[in-house]
Short mmCIF file of C-alpha atoms in Angstrom, two decimals:
data_model
loop_
_atom_site.label_atom_id
_atom_site.label_comp_id
_atom_site.label_asym_id
_atom_site.label_seq_id
_atom_site.Cartn_x
_atom_site.Cartn_y
_atom_site.Cartn_z
CA MET V 1 100.04 123.24 71.58
CA LYS V 2 100.84 124.25 74.30
CA ARG V 3 101.20 123.56 78.42
CA SER V 4 98.21 126.42 78.66
CA THR V 5 95.92 125.49 76.63
CA ILE V 6 95.73 122.05 77.57
CA ALA V 7 93.58 122.25 80.40
CA ASP V 8 90.64 124.02 78.03
CA THR V 9 91.32 121.94 75.52
CA ALA V 10 89.71 118.89 77.59
CA LYS V 11 86.93 121.06 78.67
CA ALA V 12 86.22 122.08 76.19
CA LEU V 13 86.01 118.21 74.50
CA SER V 14 84.57 116.59 77.27
CA SER V 15 81.80 119.49 78.46
CA GLU V 16 81.24 122.28 75.88
CA CYS V 17 81.06 120.25 72.70
CA GLY V 18 79.52 118.34 74.75
CA VAL V 19 81.00 114.71 72.57
CA SER V 20 80.67 111.41 73.57
CA VAL V 21 83.68 108.72 73.57
CA SER V 22 81.95 106.71 70.84
CA THR V 23 81.31 109.77 68.63
CA ILE V 24 85.29 110.84 69.11
CA SER V 25 87.18 109.06 66.47
CA PRO V 26 91.04 107.70 67.60
CA LEU V 27 92.02 109.91 64.27
CA LEU V 28 90.36 113.31 66.08
CA LEU V 29 91.90 112.02 69.39
CA THR V 30 95.60 111.51 67.35
CA GLU V 31 95.24 114.83 65.97
CA VAL V 32 94.44 116.60 68.75
CA PHE V 33 95.92 115.34 71.22
CA ASP V 34 99.35 113.71 69.45
CA ASN V 35 101.72 116.37 69.12
CA VAL V 36 100.80 117.37 73.43
CA GLU V 37 104.12 117.18 74.94
CA GLU V 38 102.10 115.74 77.82
CA SER V 39 100.84 112.39 78.67
CA VAL V 40 96.57 112.39 77.13
CA ILE V 41 94.84 109.08 78.64
CA VAL V 42 90.81 109.12 78.15
CA THR V 43 89.15 106.02 78.97
CA ASP V 44 86.07 104.89 79.06
CA THR V 45 83.67 104.54 82.15
CA ALA V 46 84.78 101.70 83.59
CA ARG V 47 87.99 103.18 83.36
CA ARG V 48 89.43 100.82 80.66
CA ILE V 49 91.63 103.27 78.46
CA ILE V 50 90.20 103.39 74.64
CA TYR V 51 93.29 106.34 73.69
CA VAL V 52 96.58 107.78 74.94
CA ASN V 53 98.83 110.25 72.81
CA SER V 54 102.42 108.70 71.84
CA ALA V 55 103.93 111.19 74.89
CA THR V 56 102.00 108.33 77.19
CA GLU V 57 104.57 105.59 75.14
CA ARG V 58 107.79 107.94 76.39
CA LEU V 59 106.84 108.68 79.86
CA PHE V 60 105.06 105.30 80.87
CA GLY V 61 107.20 102.90 78.75
CA TYR V 62 104.29 101.18 77.27
CA LYS V 63 103.25 100.93 73.34
CA LYS V 64 100.01 101.90 72.85
CA SER V 65 98.90 98.40 71.76
CA GLU V 66 99.70 97.19 74.97
CA LEU V 67 97.26 99.31 76.93
CA TYR V 68 93.61 99.33 75.05
CA GLY V 69 91.25 97.99 77.04
CA LYS V 70 93.12 97.52 80.23
CA GLU V 71 92.06 99.89 83.50
CA THR V 72 94.35 102.46 84.43
CA LYS V 73 95.36 100.90 87.54
CA VAL V 74 98.43 100.15 86.15
CA PHE V 75 99.69 103.70 86.14
CA TYR V 76 98.87 103.50 90.03
CA ALA V 77 102.07 102.84 91.97
CA LYS V 78 100.00 102.01 94.81
CA GLU V 79 96.04 101.02 93.73
CA GLU V 80 94.60 102.77 97.42
CA ASP V 81 95.41 105.80 95.15
CA PHE V 82 93.71 104.23 91.81
CA SER V 83 90.73 103.48 94.64
CA ILE V 84 91.21 107.01 96.08
CA GLN V 85 90.99 108.69 92.67
CA GLY V 86 88.18 106.45 91.37
CA LYS V 87 85.77 107.88 94.47
CA LYS V 88 86.08 110.97 94.58
CA ARG V 89 86.14 112.01 90.65
CA PHE V 90 86.49 108.98 87.78
CA ASN V 91 82.97 107.51 88.93
CA VAL V 92 79.25 108.00 86.70
CA ALA V 93 78.36 109.75 89.94
CA SER V 94 81.10 112.60 90.03
CA LYS V 95 80.45 116.48 90.11
CA ALA V 96 83.95 117.15 90.69
CA ALA V 97 85.59 119.94 88.40
CA ALA V 98 88.98 119.45 86.49
CA GLU V 99 91.48 120.05 89.27
CA ASN V 100 95.56 119.28 89.50
CA TYR V 101 96.36 116.46 92.11
CA ARG V 102 100.23 114.87 93.22
CA VAL V 103 100.21 111.21 92.40
CA PRO V 104 102.77 108.80 92.19
CA TYR V 105 102.82 106.63 88.97
CA LEU V 106 104.59 103.28 88.25
CA ARG V 107 106.74 103.43 84.11
CA ALA V 108 106.20 100.28 82.90
CA ASP V 109 109.91 99.05 83.50
CA GLY V 110 108.87 99.06 87.38
CA GLU V 111 110.25 102.92 87.62
CA SER V 112 107.82 105.13 90.00
CA PHE V 113 107.86 108.75 89.70
CA LEU V 114 105.30 112.05 91.00
CA GLY V 115 102.57 113.21 88.21
CA LEU V 116 101.27 116.16 87.99
CA THR V 117 98.32 115.25 86.88
CA THR V 118 94.53 116.86 85.64
CA GLY V 119 91.66 114.89 85.79
CA ALA V 120 88.17 116.25 83.91
CA VAL V 121 84.95 113.50 83.36
CA MET V 122 83.60 113.76 79.89
CA ARG V 123 79.88 114.33 78.87
CA SER V 124 77.33 114.35 76.57
CA LYS V 125 75.05 116.46 75.52
CA ASP V 126 72.54 115.79 78.39
CA GLY V 127 75.06 115.52 81.01
CA ASN V 128 75.56 111.86 80.89
CA VAL V 129 79.37 110.93 81.12
CA VAL V 130 80.87 108.91 78.50
CA GLY V 131 84.14 108.81 80.48
CA PHE V 132 87.28 111.21 81.63
CA ILE V 133 90.66 112.20 80.63
CA GLY V 134 93.54 112.69 82.52
CA ILE V 135 95.99 115.09 81.30
CA ILE V 136 100.02 113.88 83.39
CA ARG V 137 102.87 115.22 83.74
CA PRO V 138 105.89 114.13 85.70
CA ALA V 139 106.09 116.48 89.51
CA ARG V 140 108.87 118.98 89.35
CA SER V 141 111.05 119.01 92.23
CA ALA V 142 109.49 122.01 93.77
CA ASP V 143 106.13 119.51 93.21
CA GLN V 144 107.74 117.06 94.68
CA SER V 145 109.02 118.55 97.67
CA LEU V 146 105.31 119.27 98.62
CA ASP V 147 104.22 115.74 98.22
CA THR V 148 106.81 115.15 100.62
CA LEU V 149 106.20 117.59 103.07
CA GLN V 150 102.12 118.00 103.10
CA LYS V 151 102.43 113.57 103.62
CA ILE V 152 104.82 114.02 106.71
CA HIS V 153 102.12 116.75 108.30
CA ASN V 154 99.48 114.05 108.22
CA ILE V 155 101.44 111.23 110.05
CA THR V 156 102.13 113.81 112.46
CA ALA V 157 98.83 115.20 113.56
CA ASP V 158 98.07 112.41 112.89
CA VAL V 159 95.64 110.97 116.60
CA VAL V 160 95.63 106.99 115.63
CA LEU V 161 99.00 106.46 115.61
CA ASN V 162 100.98 105.33 117.71
CA GLN V 163 105.18 107.28 118.14
CA ASP V 164 106.35 103.58 117.12
CA GLN V 165 103.86 104.05 114.40
CA LYS V 166 104.73 107.53 112.57
CA ILE V 167 108.60 106.56 113.00
CA HIS V 168 107.62 103.83 110.50
CA GLU V 169 105.49 105.80 108.66
CA LEU V 170 107.91 108.79 108.27
CA LEU V 171 111.02 106.24 107.60
CA LYS V 172 108.29 105.80 104.65
CA VAL V 173 108.39 108.77 103.35
CA GLY V 174 111.65 109.01 103.25
CA LEU V 175 112.66 105.94 101.05
CA GLU V 176 110.04 107.16 98.93
CA HIS V 177 111.09 110.58 98.36
CA PHE V 178 114.54 109.60 98.22
CA GLY V 179 114.30 106.85 95.58
CA LEU V 180 115.93 104.47 98.50
CA GLU V 181 115.80 100.95 99.55
CA ILE V 182 116.86 101.32 103.18
CA ALA V 183 116.04 103.84 106.36
CA ILE V 184 117.31 103.57 109.78
CA ILE V 185 116.89 104.98 112.81
CA SER V 186 119.62 104.19 115.35
CA HIS V 187 122.06 105.43 117.55
CA ILE V 188 125.71 104.60 118.39
CA ILE V 189 127.47 103.25 122.26
CA LYS V 190 131.34 103.45 121.98
CA LYS V 191 131.86 101.57 119.58
CA ASP V 192 128.12 99.47 118.55
CA TYR V 193 126.04 100.81 115.59
CA ILE V 194 122.42 99.95 117.48
CA VAL V 195 119.29 99.83 115.16
CA GLU V 196 116.41 100.67 116.56
CA TYR V 197 114.44 101.83 113.80
CA CYS V 198 113.69 99.97 110.14
CA VAL V 199 112.20 99.79 106.81
CA ASP V 200 113.79 97.60 104.35
CA LEU V 201 112.50 96.56 100.75
CA ASN V 202 114.74 93.62 100.70
CA GLU V 203 113.98 92.57 104.27
CA GLY V 204 117.31 92.10 105.00
CA LEU V 205 118.01 93.94 107.75
CA GLU V 206 116.17 93.83 111.43
CA GLU V 207 115.59 96.16 114.33
CA SER V 208 118.04 95.61 117.09
CA THR V 209 120.38 94.68 115.31
CA VAL V 210 124.28 95.98 116.23
CA PHE V 211 127.22 97.15 114.04
CA ASN V 212 130.52 98.27 114.74
CA ILE V 213 130.47 101.61 114.06
CA ASP V 214 133.96 101.04 112.15
CA GLY V 215 132.12 99.70 109.03
CA THR V 216 128.90 102.27 108.33
CA TYR V 217 128.95 105.75 107.58
CA CYS V 218 128.09 107.47 110.69
CA VAL V 219 131.91 107.38 111.07
CA HIS V 220 132.85 109.38 109.01
CA THR V 221 129.91 111.92 109.92
CA LEU V 222 131.08 111.49 113.38
CA LYS V 223 134.39 112.40 112.14
CA LYS V 224 132.98 115.50 110.85
CA ILE V 225 130.85 116.27 113.72
CA LYS V 226 128.28 117.62 110.55
CA LEU V 227 125.26 115.96 107.81
CA LEU V 228 127.27 114.69 105.57
CA GLY V 229 126.22 112.93 101.66
CA PHE V 230 127.84 110.60 100.23
CA THR V 231 127.53 108.62 96.49
CA MET V 232 127.90 105.33 95.70
#
């Protein structure tokens, strides 16, 4: 099945055909979705997984048997996003139409990635919500950049956060975007490299720590007087 037809198929299953989760056999779901390139996940109204296709196994690193019966919370990198999506669209009172959105997900090995998701409600012929369907694929670099820019805008426009809080939140965005473990804002006085702001996922570095600049990468940047990148 081509990507352009996936949303139409989801819509047909969830609304036009008027079928309920209880009447959709695993065989039917397998025939429709198992050869689809994107991850397809079907749940009951409590967001417990009742079907995943083979692409879901490849994308998230779980076996199907490990997922059935579990909440889709297992896929989310942040529990907060699981709650937000539940309130917004994956609930029995939802009036939301099928739409695309971006959410960070978590693979079985602990690796996170940004996923472009199409979510929809599945209804019976009488209009009752009987389940939910989600179609996920890794976001392209352009999608990731747009997501990061949106987060930066939200932080800088937040009138509640003070300057120090905004800086820390921006550093966290940078860590997530580049997949790093430590982010630093510092200044240099003569030979002293002074850490002003820091977010360290391993909690090994503290603010106000002072290093000799000769032991940092900044010494190379200062010599070149331009931005540099380093590979390890």
